[in-house]
XYZ file of C-alpha atoms in Angstrom:
357
model
C -6.906 -24.372 -10.042
C -8.169 -22.047 -12.745
C -8.567 -18.426 -11.303
C -11.811 -17.151 -10.092
C -14.027 -15.072 -12.309
C -14.528 -11.433 -12.196
C -17.130 -9.273 -13.730
C -14.407 -7.083 -15.328
C -12.586 -10.257 -16.937
C -13.305 -11.841 -19.836
C -11.482 -14.624 -22.148
C -8.357 -13.486 -23.631
C -5.626 -15.237 -25.670
C -2.097 -16.030 -24.366
C -0.411 -13.899 -27.007
C -2.691 -10.798 -26.738
C -0.618 -7.478 -25.454
C -3.539 -6.936 -22.848
C -5.722 -9.060 -20.932
C -9.471 -8.607 -21.937
C -10.530 -6.407 -19.041
C -12.708 -3.362 -19.224
C -10.008 -1.080 -17.956
C -12.390 1.984 -17.761
C -14.404 -0.080 -15.052
C -11.692 -0.714 -12.668
C -11.869 0.124 -8.976
C -9.836 -1.086 -6.018
C -11.043 -4.659 -6.308
C -9.755 -8.167 -6.996
C -9.525 -8.935 -10.629
C -7.791 -12.272 -10.661
C -4.625 -12.609 -12.963
C -3.166 -15.702 -14.484
C -0.128 -16.350 -12.067
C 1.183 -16.051 -8.535
C 4.585 -16.714 -6.976
C 4.909 -19.176 -3.951
C 7.998 -19.992 -1.856
C 8.248 -22.136 1.265
C 10.818 -21.974 3.995
C 11.534 -24.069 7.223
C 12.133 -22.054 10.430
C 15.965 -21.511 10.837
C 16.538 -21.889 7.139
C 16.725 -19.377 4.481
C 14.312 -18.862 1.322
C 15.283 -20.000 -1.910
C 13.909 -19.226 -5.210
C 10.187 -20.205 -5.282
C 7.864 -21.022 -8.455
C 5.402 -19.116 -10.510
C 2.380 -21.101 -10.220
C -1.519 -20.707 -11.810
C -3.473 -18.295 -9.351
C -5.647 -20.172 -7.257
C -6.781 -21.360 -3.982
C -3.717 -22.464 -1.512
C -3.678 -25.574 0.694
C -2.845 -24.504 4.694
C -3.075 -26.517 7.749
C -6.001 -25.582 10.303
C -3.143 -25.562 12.793
C -1.058 -22.830 11.093
C -0.163 -19.738 13.079
C -1.487 -17.395 10.537
C -4.824 -18.907 11.245
C -4.823 -19.385 14.842
C -2.589 -16.584 15.910
C -2.285 -14.136 13.073
C 1.524 -14.690 12.529
C 1.556 -12.911 9.102
C 2.665 -9.831 7.156
C 1.786 -8.426 3.992
C 3.098 -5.576 1.456
C 1.533 -3.539 -1.210
C 3.404 -1.955 -4.168
C 2.378 -1.203 -8.009
C 3.806 -1.752 -11.367
C 3.123 1.046 -13.997
C 3.047 0.924 -17.713
C 4.476 3.815 -19.630
C 3.723 5.495 -22.876
C 6.802 3.923 -24.351
C 5.648 0.522 -23.124
C 8.004 -0.136 -20.310
C 6.831 -1.761 -17.027
C 8.258 -0.274 -14.105
C 7.894 -0.754 -10.177
C 8.190 1.533 -7.471
C 10.746 1.405 -4.869
C 10.537 -2.472 -4.328
C 13.649 -2.452 -2.013
C 11.738 -0.464 0.448
C 8.867 -3.065 0.736
C 11.408 -5.870 0.942
C 12.996 -3.958 3.919
C 9.948 -3.094 5.571
C 8.814 -6.930 5.405
C 12.325 -8.039 6.982
C 11.705 -5.468 9.984
C 8.031 -7.144 10.216
C 9.327 -10.539 10.046
C 12.016 -9.766 12.907
C 9.194 -8.382 15.062
C 6.828 -11.532 14.565
C 9.821 -14.028 14.837
C 9.559 -15.163 11.195
C 11.937 -15.796 8.224
C 11.903 -13.334 5.612
C 13.066 -13.384 1.974
C 16.370 -11.628 1.323
C 16.132 -8.061 -0.194
C 17.135 -9.575 -3.603
C 14.995 -12.622 -3.442
C 11.689 -10.162 -2.793
C 12.651 -7.956 -5.653
C 13.359 -10.683 -7.977
C 10.242 -12.520 -7.077
C 8.014 -9.426 -7.679
C 9.634 -8.756 -11.128
C 8.877 -12.504 -11.921
C 5.300 -11.991 -10.632
C 4.557 -8.723 -12.826
C 6.356 -10.459 -15.911
C 4.201 -13.406 -15.583
C 1.076 -11.195 -15.357
C 2.400 -8.595 -17.804
C -0.776 -8.324 -19.973
C -2.795 -7.478 -16.802
C -0.608 -4.329 -16.462
C -3.076 -1.638 -17.717
C -2.524 0.707 -20.577
C -1.108 4.202 -19.377
C -3.536 6.270 -17.691
C -5.833 3.313 -17.153
C -4.612 2.069 -13.916
C -1.825 -0.063 -12.375
C -0.944 -3.545 -11.453
C -1.289 -3.770 -7.691
C 1.068 -6.451 -6.315
C 0.323 -7.993 -2.711
C 3.316 -10.118 -1.127
C 2.694 -12.048 1.859
C 4.685 -13.794 4.307
C 2.662 -16.056 6.562
C 3.272 -18.645 9.281
C 2.046 -21.677 7.491
C 3.711 -24.977 9.447
C 1.624 -26.865 12.062
C 2.112 -25.684 15.520
C -0.643 -26.001 18.392
C 0.976 -23.666 21.098
C 1.815 -19.896 20.672
C 5.540 -20.302 19.117
C 7.074 -19.342 15.603
C 5.801 -21.115 12.718
C 7.748 -24.183 11.860
C 7.414 -23.267 8.249
C 6.875 -19.579 6.617
C 5.238 -19.255 3.111
C 6.049 -16.099 0.868
C 3.516 -15.739 -1.869
C 2.686 -13.017 -4.210
C -0.403 -12.366 -6.392
C -1.479 -9.294 -8.146
C -4.609 -7.453 -9.623
C -5.265 -4.382 -11.775
C -6.767 -1.511 -10.038
C -7.509 2.239 -10.247
C -8.611 4.629 -7.715
C -8.890 3.445 -3.834
C -11.374 6.295 -3.083
C -13.792 7.691 -5.745
C -14.140 11.125 -4.825
C -14.152 14.326 -6.606
C -12.360 16.913 -4.375
C -11.230 15.124 -1.022
C -11.912 12.765 1.737
C -14.455 13.623 4.542
C -12.760 12.029 7.576
C -14.094 11.477 11.143
C -11.459 11.371 13.998
C -12.315 8.383 16.192
C -11.691 9.078 19.794
C -13.176 5.877 21.165
C -11.023 3.194 19.485
C -7.257 3.019 18.759
C -5.437 1.476 15.833
C -2.047 0.786 18.031
C -0.440 1.154 20.985
C 3.084 1.603 22.194
C 5.065 -1.525 22.298
C 2.574 -3.184 19.809
C 2.838 -4.110 16.220
C 1.522 -0.620 14.684
C 4.780 -0.099 13.107
C 5.095 -3.003 10.994
C 2.630 -4.430 8.408
C 1.106 -7.201 10.407
C -2.056 -8.686 9.346
C -3.389 -8.145 12.703
C -3.426 -4.577 12.359
C -6.174 -4.273 10.094
C -9.266 -6.139 11.025
C -9.874 -4.493 14.212
C -10.197 -0.840 12.388
C -12.955 -2.419 10.133
C -15.790 -1.783 12.827
C -14.693 1.953 13.125
C -14.490 2.384 9.534
C -17.871 0.789 8.814
C -19.538 3.030 11.348
C -17.995 6.171 9.940
C -18.932 5.081 6.262
C -22.590 4.436 7.289
C -22.621 8.229 8.539
C -21.234 9.317 5.206
C -17.503 9.542 5.857
C -14.907 8.520 3.506
C -12.425 6.993 6.290
C -11.702 7.375 9.886
C -8.524 9.004 11.630
C -7.203 7.556 14.743
C -5.697 8.909 17.613
C -2.628 7.852 19.972
C -3.731 5.369 22.630
C -1.337 7.004 25.249
C -2.901 10.687 25.286
C -5.745 10.520 22.994
C -4.557 13.972 21.847
C -2.326 13.145 18.950
C -3.231 11.956 15.439
C -1.457 8.943 14.099
C -2.910 7.409 10.720
C -6.056 6.200 9.049
C -6.856 2.772 8.474
C -4.677 2.193 5.556
C -2.514 5.400 4.978
C -0.529 8.004 6.360
C -1.445 11.692 6.995
C 0.134 14.867 6.414
C -0.963 18.452 7.452
C -0.062 21.918 5.775
C 0.232 25.225 7.516
C 2.246 28.050 5.744
C 5.657 26.554 4.368
C 5.720 23.499 7.235
C 4.394 20.235 6.189
C 4.025 18.001 9.288
C 3.386 14.237 9.631
C 3.178 12.173 12.793
C 6.589 10.286 13.525
C 7.273 6.564 12.755
C 7.989 5.969 16.534
C 6.408 2.282 16.555
C 2.855 2.825 16.159
C 2.872 4.247 12.856
C 3.665 2.566 9.530
C 6.613 3.831 7.776
C 5.034 4.194 4.521
C 6.853 4.130 1.182
C 4.844 6.820 -0.290
C 4.985 8.895 2.880
C 8.871 8.727 2.557
C 8.891 9.627 -1.093
C 6.272 12.533 -0.645
C 8.382 14.002 2.269
C 11.361 13.846 0.072
C 9.480 15.636 -2.739
C 8.153 18.451 -0.602
C 11.760 19.465 0.619
C 12.853 19.266 -3.027
C 10.436 22.086 -3.739
C 11.067 24.113 -0.561
C 8.844 23.032 1.858
C 10.038 22.118 5.384
C 8.940 18.904 6.458
C 8.707 17.967 10.042
C 8.332 14.387 11.533
C 6.719 15.102 14.863
C 3.706 14.656 17.149
C 0.679 16.404 15.656
C -2.144 17.478 17.841
C -5.679 17.209 16.918
C -5.854 21.069 17.782
C -3.102 21.581 15.076
C -5.073 19.316 12.629
C -8.241 21.468 12.962
C -6.165 24.579 12.410
C -4.401 23.566 9.193
C -4.744 24.974 5.945
C -4.468 21.573 4.007
C -4.636 17.876 5.007
C -3.757 15.073 2.779
C -3.072 11.137 2.831
C -0.374 9.092 1.417
C -0.059 5.357 0.501
C 0.464 2.862 -1.985
C -3.525 2.241 -2.603
C -4.357 6.192 -2.195
C -1.133 7.678 -3.770
C -1.718 11.222 -2.633
C -5.336 12.172 -1.628
C -6.413 15.511 -0.380
C -8.599 15.670 2.726
C -11.709 18.090 2.188
C -13.122 17.856 5.667
C -12.338 16.459 9.253
C -15.037 16.022 11.892
C -13.952 15.790 15.618
C -16.950 15.305 17.854
C -19.415 18.153 16.728
C -16.707 20.647 15.060
C -16.265 20.244 11.203
C -13.491 21.795 9.339
C -12.790 22.269 5.539
C -9.477 22.451 3.943
C -8.054 23.716 0.880
C -8.366 21.271 -2.220
C -8.069 21.448 -5.991
C -5.638 22.899 -8.399
C -4.009 25.181 -5.739
C -3.369 22.473 -3.223
C 0.300 20.956 -2.310
C -1.396 17.640 -2.479
C -2.070 17.993 -6.052
C 1.180 19.241 -7.036
C 3.052 16.627 -4.999
C 0.689 13.933 -6.568
C 1.551 15.095 -10.063
C 5.311 14.990 -9.200
C 5.132 11.272 -7.938
C 2.867 9.966 -10.545
C 4.895 11.764 -13.284
C 7.880 9.842 -11.986
C 6.218 6.494 -11.591
C 4.568 6.840 -15.180
C 7.995 7.891 -16.798
C 6.768 11.174 -17.982
C 9.566 12.949 -16.300
C 13.332 11.505 -16.047
C 13.657 9.538 -12.449
C 16.497 11.395 -11.096
C 15.801 9.621 -7.584
C 16.553 6.105 -8.691
C 13.154 4.944 -7.467
C 11.886 3.018 -10.500
C 12.911 -0.437 -11.272
C 12.151 -1.740 -15.007
C 11.229 -5.177 -15.328
C 10.129 -6.194 -18.925
C 13.405 -7.155 -19.977
C 13.607 -9.783 -17.230
C 14.172 -13.376 -18.204
C 14.289 -15.058 -15.155
C 11.296 -17.742 -15.194
């Protein structure tokens, strides 16, 4: 099946360096690329090498566990084009390990770390011309692991499908200075013993109602509280959160209800490198309201400042702009990702010399 149409996509030739895309108009929405990666595995067996196929719809049983019981996981990572025309991906091993942890929680068979990274490389290489020019965006990569076999009862899927597609994107949030967040004290994203700590597909649709309500009132997003006490902050609908006061940067712990973000982990390390004390601990709403600065991290949002937080009828404004820590950390991270500075962390993986498909 041919890729579906997109208003940003026009006809391009196979030998062109770039796809015919209006890069300046990109947002965070699907612009279909040419190819996807697909591998299948029976329960109790191991994944073997999959195939690069033309991007398009897939066939799946109405009785599959992903459709009936939500047995599925997804990941998100990005490929970057540097000024010297190398194509790099950011810490794909961390996404592979997180998918393995999620698969263990959902009783699924996951691809090995090596196969996961290899599949990401193949997908990016196949869609190389869709990696935007430097400074014009990134190629967002979406690995999926879904229970695709037939089973009527609640049970592990007899077959799992590992699939990767990609789309060029730019900013997730179009904001000038920072996000305006609403603290949701009625709904909860996760609870102790649940699946909040893994990237389960079922974690995301329940937050849409809160998100739509907040956006209809002029907010950028929603910050959720813990279900146990209703006093501590956890995360947004799709990213982690940090608060800054003095030389201390604090973020809620990944103790089972909060997703262990790859960007979260990286930003914590970079903050320590420049002398900040980073604490992973419970953070109360009261501390949030007394913070000097607040920011979010994630693959999609990168590092994005929070300008205001509203809790009940109290609204607090935070430091943003050139003097903010979030601006410095974002620059440090993106300079590594874009090859502007040396990657002394060993985080970036080059793929453009890969010849595996």
